[in-house]
Coordinates of C-alpha atoms in Angstrom, one line a residue:
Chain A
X1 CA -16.7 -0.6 -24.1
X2 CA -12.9 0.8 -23.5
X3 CA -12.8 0.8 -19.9
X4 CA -14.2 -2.7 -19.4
X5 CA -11.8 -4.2 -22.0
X6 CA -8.7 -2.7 -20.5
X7 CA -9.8 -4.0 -17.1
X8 CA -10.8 -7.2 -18.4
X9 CA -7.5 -7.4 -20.4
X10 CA -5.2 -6.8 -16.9
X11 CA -7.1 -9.3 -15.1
X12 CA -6.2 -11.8 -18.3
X13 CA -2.9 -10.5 -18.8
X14 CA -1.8 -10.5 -14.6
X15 CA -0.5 -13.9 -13.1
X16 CA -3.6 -14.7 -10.6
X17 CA -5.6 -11.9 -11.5
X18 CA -8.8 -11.8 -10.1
X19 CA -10.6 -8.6 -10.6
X20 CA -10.1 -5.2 -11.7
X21 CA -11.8 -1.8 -10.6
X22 CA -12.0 1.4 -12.2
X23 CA -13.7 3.5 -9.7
X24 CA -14.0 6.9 -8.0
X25 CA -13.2 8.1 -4.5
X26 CA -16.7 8.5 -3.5
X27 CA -16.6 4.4 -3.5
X28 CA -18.9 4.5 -6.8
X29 CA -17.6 2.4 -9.7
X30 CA -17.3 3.6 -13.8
X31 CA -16.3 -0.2 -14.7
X32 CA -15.0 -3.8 -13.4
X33 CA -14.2 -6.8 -14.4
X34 CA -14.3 -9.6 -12.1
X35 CA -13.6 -13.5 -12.2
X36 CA -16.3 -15.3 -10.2
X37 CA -14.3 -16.0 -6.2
X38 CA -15.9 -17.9 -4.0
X39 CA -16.6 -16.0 -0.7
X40 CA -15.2 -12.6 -1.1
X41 CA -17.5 -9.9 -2.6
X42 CA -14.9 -8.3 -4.7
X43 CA -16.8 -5.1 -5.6
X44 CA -17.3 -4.5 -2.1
X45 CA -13.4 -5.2 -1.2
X46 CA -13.3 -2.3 -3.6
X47 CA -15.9 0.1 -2.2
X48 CA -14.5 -0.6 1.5
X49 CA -10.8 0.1 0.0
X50 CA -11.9 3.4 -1.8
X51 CA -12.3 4.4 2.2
X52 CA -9.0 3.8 2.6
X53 CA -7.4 5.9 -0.2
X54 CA -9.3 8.6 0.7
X55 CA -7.1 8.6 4.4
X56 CA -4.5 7.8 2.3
X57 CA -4.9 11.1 0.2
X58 CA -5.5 13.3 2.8
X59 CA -2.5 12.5 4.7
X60 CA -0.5 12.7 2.0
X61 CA -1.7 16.4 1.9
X62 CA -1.9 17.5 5.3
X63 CA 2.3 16.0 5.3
X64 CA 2.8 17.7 2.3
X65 CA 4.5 14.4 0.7
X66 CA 3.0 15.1 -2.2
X67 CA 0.3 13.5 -4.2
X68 CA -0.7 9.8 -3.6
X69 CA 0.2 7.2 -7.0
X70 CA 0.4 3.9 -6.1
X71 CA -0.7 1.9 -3.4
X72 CA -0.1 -1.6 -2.6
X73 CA -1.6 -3.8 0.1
X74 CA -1.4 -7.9 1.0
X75 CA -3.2 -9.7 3.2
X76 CA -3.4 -13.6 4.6
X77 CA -5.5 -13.8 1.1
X78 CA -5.0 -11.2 -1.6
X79 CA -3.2 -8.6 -3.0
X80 CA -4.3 -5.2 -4.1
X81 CA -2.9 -2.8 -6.4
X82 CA -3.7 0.5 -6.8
X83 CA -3.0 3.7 -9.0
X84 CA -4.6 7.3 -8.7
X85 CA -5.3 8.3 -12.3
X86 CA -6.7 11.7 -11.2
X87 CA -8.2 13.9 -8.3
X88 CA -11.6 11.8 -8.8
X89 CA -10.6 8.2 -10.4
X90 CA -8.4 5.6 -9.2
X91 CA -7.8 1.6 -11.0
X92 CA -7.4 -1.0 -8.8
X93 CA -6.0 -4.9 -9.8
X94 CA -6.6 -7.7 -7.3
X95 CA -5.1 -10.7 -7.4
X96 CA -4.5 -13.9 -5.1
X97 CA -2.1 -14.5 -3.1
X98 CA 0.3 -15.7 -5.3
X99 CA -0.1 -13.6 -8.3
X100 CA 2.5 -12.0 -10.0
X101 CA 2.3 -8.6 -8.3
X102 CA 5.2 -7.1 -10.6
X103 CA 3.6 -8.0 -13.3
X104 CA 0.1 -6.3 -11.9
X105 CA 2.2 -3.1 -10.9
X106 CA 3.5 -2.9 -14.6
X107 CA 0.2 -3.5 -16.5
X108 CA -1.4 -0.6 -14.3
X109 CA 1.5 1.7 -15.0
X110 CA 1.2 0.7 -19.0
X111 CA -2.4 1.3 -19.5
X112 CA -2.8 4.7 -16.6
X113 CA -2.2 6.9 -19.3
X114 CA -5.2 5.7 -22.0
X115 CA -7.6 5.1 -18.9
X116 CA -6.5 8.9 -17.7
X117 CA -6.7 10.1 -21.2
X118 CA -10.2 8.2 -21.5
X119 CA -11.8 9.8 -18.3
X120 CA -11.0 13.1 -19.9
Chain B
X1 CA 18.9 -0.9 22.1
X2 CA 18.2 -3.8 19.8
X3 CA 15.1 -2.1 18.3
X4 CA 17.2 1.1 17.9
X5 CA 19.9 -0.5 15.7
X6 CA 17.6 -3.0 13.4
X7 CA 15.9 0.0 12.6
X8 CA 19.3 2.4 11.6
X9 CA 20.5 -0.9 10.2
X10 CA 17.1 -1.2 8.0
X11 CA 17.6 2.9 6.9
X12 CA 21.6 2.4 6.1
X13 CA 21.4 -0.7 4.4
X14 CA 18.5 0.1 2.0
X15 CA 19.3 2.3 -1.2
X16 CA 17.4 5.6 -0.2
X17 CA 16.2 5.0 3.2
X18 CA 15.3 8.1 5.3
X19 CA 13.7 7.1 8.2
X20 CA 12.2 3.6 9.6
X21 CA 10.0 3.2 13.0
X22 CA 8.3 0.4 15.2
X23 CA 4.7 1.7 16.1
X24 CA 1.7 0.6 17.5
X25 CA -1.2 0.9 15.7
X26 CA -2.8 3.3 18.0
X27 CA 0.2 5.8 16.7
X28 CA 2.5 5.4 19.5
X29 CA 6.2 4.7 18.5
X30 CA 8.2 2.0 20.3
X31 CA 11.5 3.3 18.7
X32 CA 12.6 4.8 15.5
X33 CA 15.5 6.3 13.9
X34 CA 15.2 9.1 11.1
X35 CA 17.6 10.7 9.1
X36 CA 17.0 14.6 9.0
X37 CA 15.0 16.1 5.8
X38 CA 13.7 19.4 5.5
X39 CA 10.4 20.3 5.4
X40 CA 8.5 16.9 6.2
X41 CA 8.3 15.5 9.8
X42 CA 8.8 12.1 9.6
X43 CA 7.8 11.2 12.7
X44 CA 4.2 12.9 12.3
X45 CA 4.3 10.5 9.0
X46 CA 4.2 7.7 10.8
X47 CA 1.8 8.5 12.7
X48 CA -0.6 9.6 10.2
X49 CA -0.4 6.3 8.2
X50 CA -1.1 4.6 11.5
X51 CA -4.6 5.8 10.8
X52 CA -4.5 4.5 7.4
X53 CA -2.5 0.9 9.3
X54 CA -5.9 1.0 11.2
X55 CA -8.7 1.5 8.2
X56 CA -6.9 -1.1 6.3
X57 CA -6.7 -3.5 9.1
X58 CA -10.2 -2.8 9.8
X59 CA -11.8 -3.2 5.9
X60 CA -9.3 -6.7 5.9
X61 CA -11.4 -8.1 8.8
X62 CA -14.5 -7.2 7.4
X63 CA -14.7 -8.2 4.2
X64 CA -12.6 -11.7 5.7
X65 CA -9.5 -11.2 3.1
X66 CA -7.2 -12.4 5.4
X67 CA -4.9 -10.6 7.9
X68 CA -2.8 -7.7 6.7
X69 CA 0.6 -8.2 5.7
X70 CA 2.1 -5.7 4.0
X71 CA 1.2 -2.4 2.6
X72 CA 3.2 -0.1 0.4
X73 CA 2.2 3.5 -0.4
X74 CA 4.1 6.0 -2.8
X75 CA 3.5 9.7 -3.2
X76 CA 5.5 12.2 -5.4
X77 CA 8.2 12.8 -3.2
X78 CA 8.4 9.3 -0.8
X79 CA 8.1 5.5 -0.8
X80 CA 6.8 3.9 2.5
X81 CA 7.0 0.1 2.9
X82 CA 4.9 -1.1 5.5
X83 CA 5.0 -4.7 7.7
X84 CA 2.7 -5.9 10.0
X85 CA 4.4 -7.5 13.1
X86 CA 1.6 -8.6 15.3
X87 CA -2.4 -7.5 16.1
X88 CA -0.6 -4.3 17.8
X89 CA 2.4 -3.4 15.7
X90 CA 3.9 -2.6 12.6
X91 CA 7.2 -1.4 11.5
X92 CA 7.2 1.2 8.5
X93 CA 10.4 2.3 6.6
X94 CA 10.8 5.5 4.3
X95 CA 12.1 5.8 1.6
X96 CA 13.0 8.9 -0.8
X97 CA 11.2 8.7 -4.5
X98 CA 14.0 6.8 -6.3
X99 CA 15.2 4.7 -3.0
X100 CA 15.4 0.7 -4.2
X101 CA 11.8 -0.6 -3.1
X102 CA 12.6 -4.4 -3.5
X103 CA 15.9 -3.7 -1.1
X104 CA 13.7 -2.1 1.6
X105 CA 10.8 -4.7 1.0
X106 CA 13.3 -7.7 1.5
X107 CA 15.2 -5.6 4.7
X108 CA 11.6 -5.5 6.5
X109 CA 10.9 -9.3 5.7
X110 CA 14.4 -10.6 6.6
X111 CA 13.9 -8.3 10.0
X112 CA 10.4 -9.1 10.5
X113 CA 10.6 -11.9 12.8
X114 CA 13.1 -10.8 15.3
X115 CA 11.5 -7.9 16.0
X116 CA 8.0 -9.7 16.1
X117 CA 10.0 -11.9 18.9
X118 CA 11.3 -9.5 20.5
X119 CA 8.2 -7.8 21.0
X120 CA 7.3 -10.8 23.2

């Protein structure tokens, strides 16, 4: 299937990637692709961050700072990239610690357009 | 005031920089220092995305990823680069859409432990 090749192909293609999530705001998921991590339930890292975009969103509109596109966010553990593809859809890339976030940041950016395109 | 001039020292020294505070996470500034830009209150911002700080913190101690560390958010018009200091604050600088991310990102990790210090 498209979606789950692209998202398997980030995760392969990232330095330390761990997961990948295409996935609406509502916190429900179109596809993933995620390497087996011991301890951390990666889809629901991803379900519990789709809350967080959705603050994100609407404070970007009640400031008026225009629409959200990328968000970025490290902890003691992880790093999460995100990009908004649309009003509905967001891809998120998760990788450890050490990953090469650069690297994650560009992949998203490459392949937003042919996920976008693909949603329809 | 030491806060005072880390912070206008953050804003002048990174390319783009409008506006950078020190802020609790329960939306109450300790200082700041803000360049003027029409039409957005960059105070108000701030304290916005300290509702955000909170949701993030919150889904990072839930699903045990590890203390936040950094978060970075991007909308059409603004770049905000976001440090956490200690469980109570963070310090957030503003940039405009084309300011020099990895400048302002380095600036708030070089400052990062002074101000954490000085915090007490």
């Amino acid at each position: 299937m498209f979606f789950n090749s692209v998202l398997q192909e980030m995760v392969e293609s990232s330095g330390g990637g761990i997961g990948a999530v295409l996935m609406g705001y509502d916190g429900i998921a179109i596809d993933q692709f995620f390497r087996p991590v011991e301890g951390v339930d990666l889809g629901q890292m991803a379900v519990e961050y789709s809350n967080v975009l959705k603050e994100i969103r609407q404070a970007a509109e009640i400031l008026n700072t225009g629409a959200m596109e990328e968000v970025f966010i490290k902890t003691d553990k992880y790093q999460m990239i995100i990009r908004a593809l649309n009003h509905d859809y967001f891809v998120a890339l998760t990788l450890g610690r050490e990953g090469n976030f650069g690297k994650g940041r560009y992949l998203l950016m490459r392949d937003a357009p042919a996920l976008r395109e693909a949603l329809g």
